[in-house]
Structures are given as C-alpha cells and as structure tokens.
Amino acid sequence: MTKAIETAVKLLESLPETTQENLVEELRRLALEAQDEAKWDATLTQGNGLKTAAQQARVDIAAGQSCDMDYEKL
C-alpha cells in the first residue's frame, strides 16, 4: 500500500460512517472509470485502433454498458 493510500484511509477513518461509505462508493466509481479509460487507451494504441474501438463500442452498446452522450456535461 502506498503512503498516499495510507493517508487517505486515515482521513476516511476520522469521518462518520455514512460519509465514509459515500466516499468509498465514489472512489469505486472513479476507479472503474479509470480502468475503462485504460482499456480504451490500450485499444486505441493497437494497430487497428479506431476499427477495434468501434467494434468494442458495438459490444458495449449490445451489453447495455453505454449511455447517450450528454453534451451539456462536456
């Protein structure tokens, strides 16, 4: 475990349980988002990057793992 994680855990431990749970859930969401970004980065750096990315996007859409673009959030 890194020092940064140890420090974060100590900070979390000082907070009320409900706040801890909310923050951990947000951290999970951010970690999953980072994993997804890393997966897309790896896909795009392969030989047929855009073609592979388009195929993966179709798979994600078919699996219900995508949502419509919210242009207001850009």
Coordinates of C-alpha atoms in Angstrom, one line a residue, residues 24-34:
V24 CA -15.8 4.8 -0.8
E25 CA -18.6 4.4 -3.3
E26 CA -17.4 7.5 -5.2
L27 CA -13.9 6.1 -5.2
R28 CA -15.1 2.8 -6.6
R29 CA -16.8 4.7 -9.4
L30 CA -13.7 6.7 -10.2
A31 CA -11.5 3.5 -10.1
L32 CA -13.9 1.7 -12.5
E33 CA -13.8 4.8 -14.8
A34 CA -10.0 4.8 -14.7

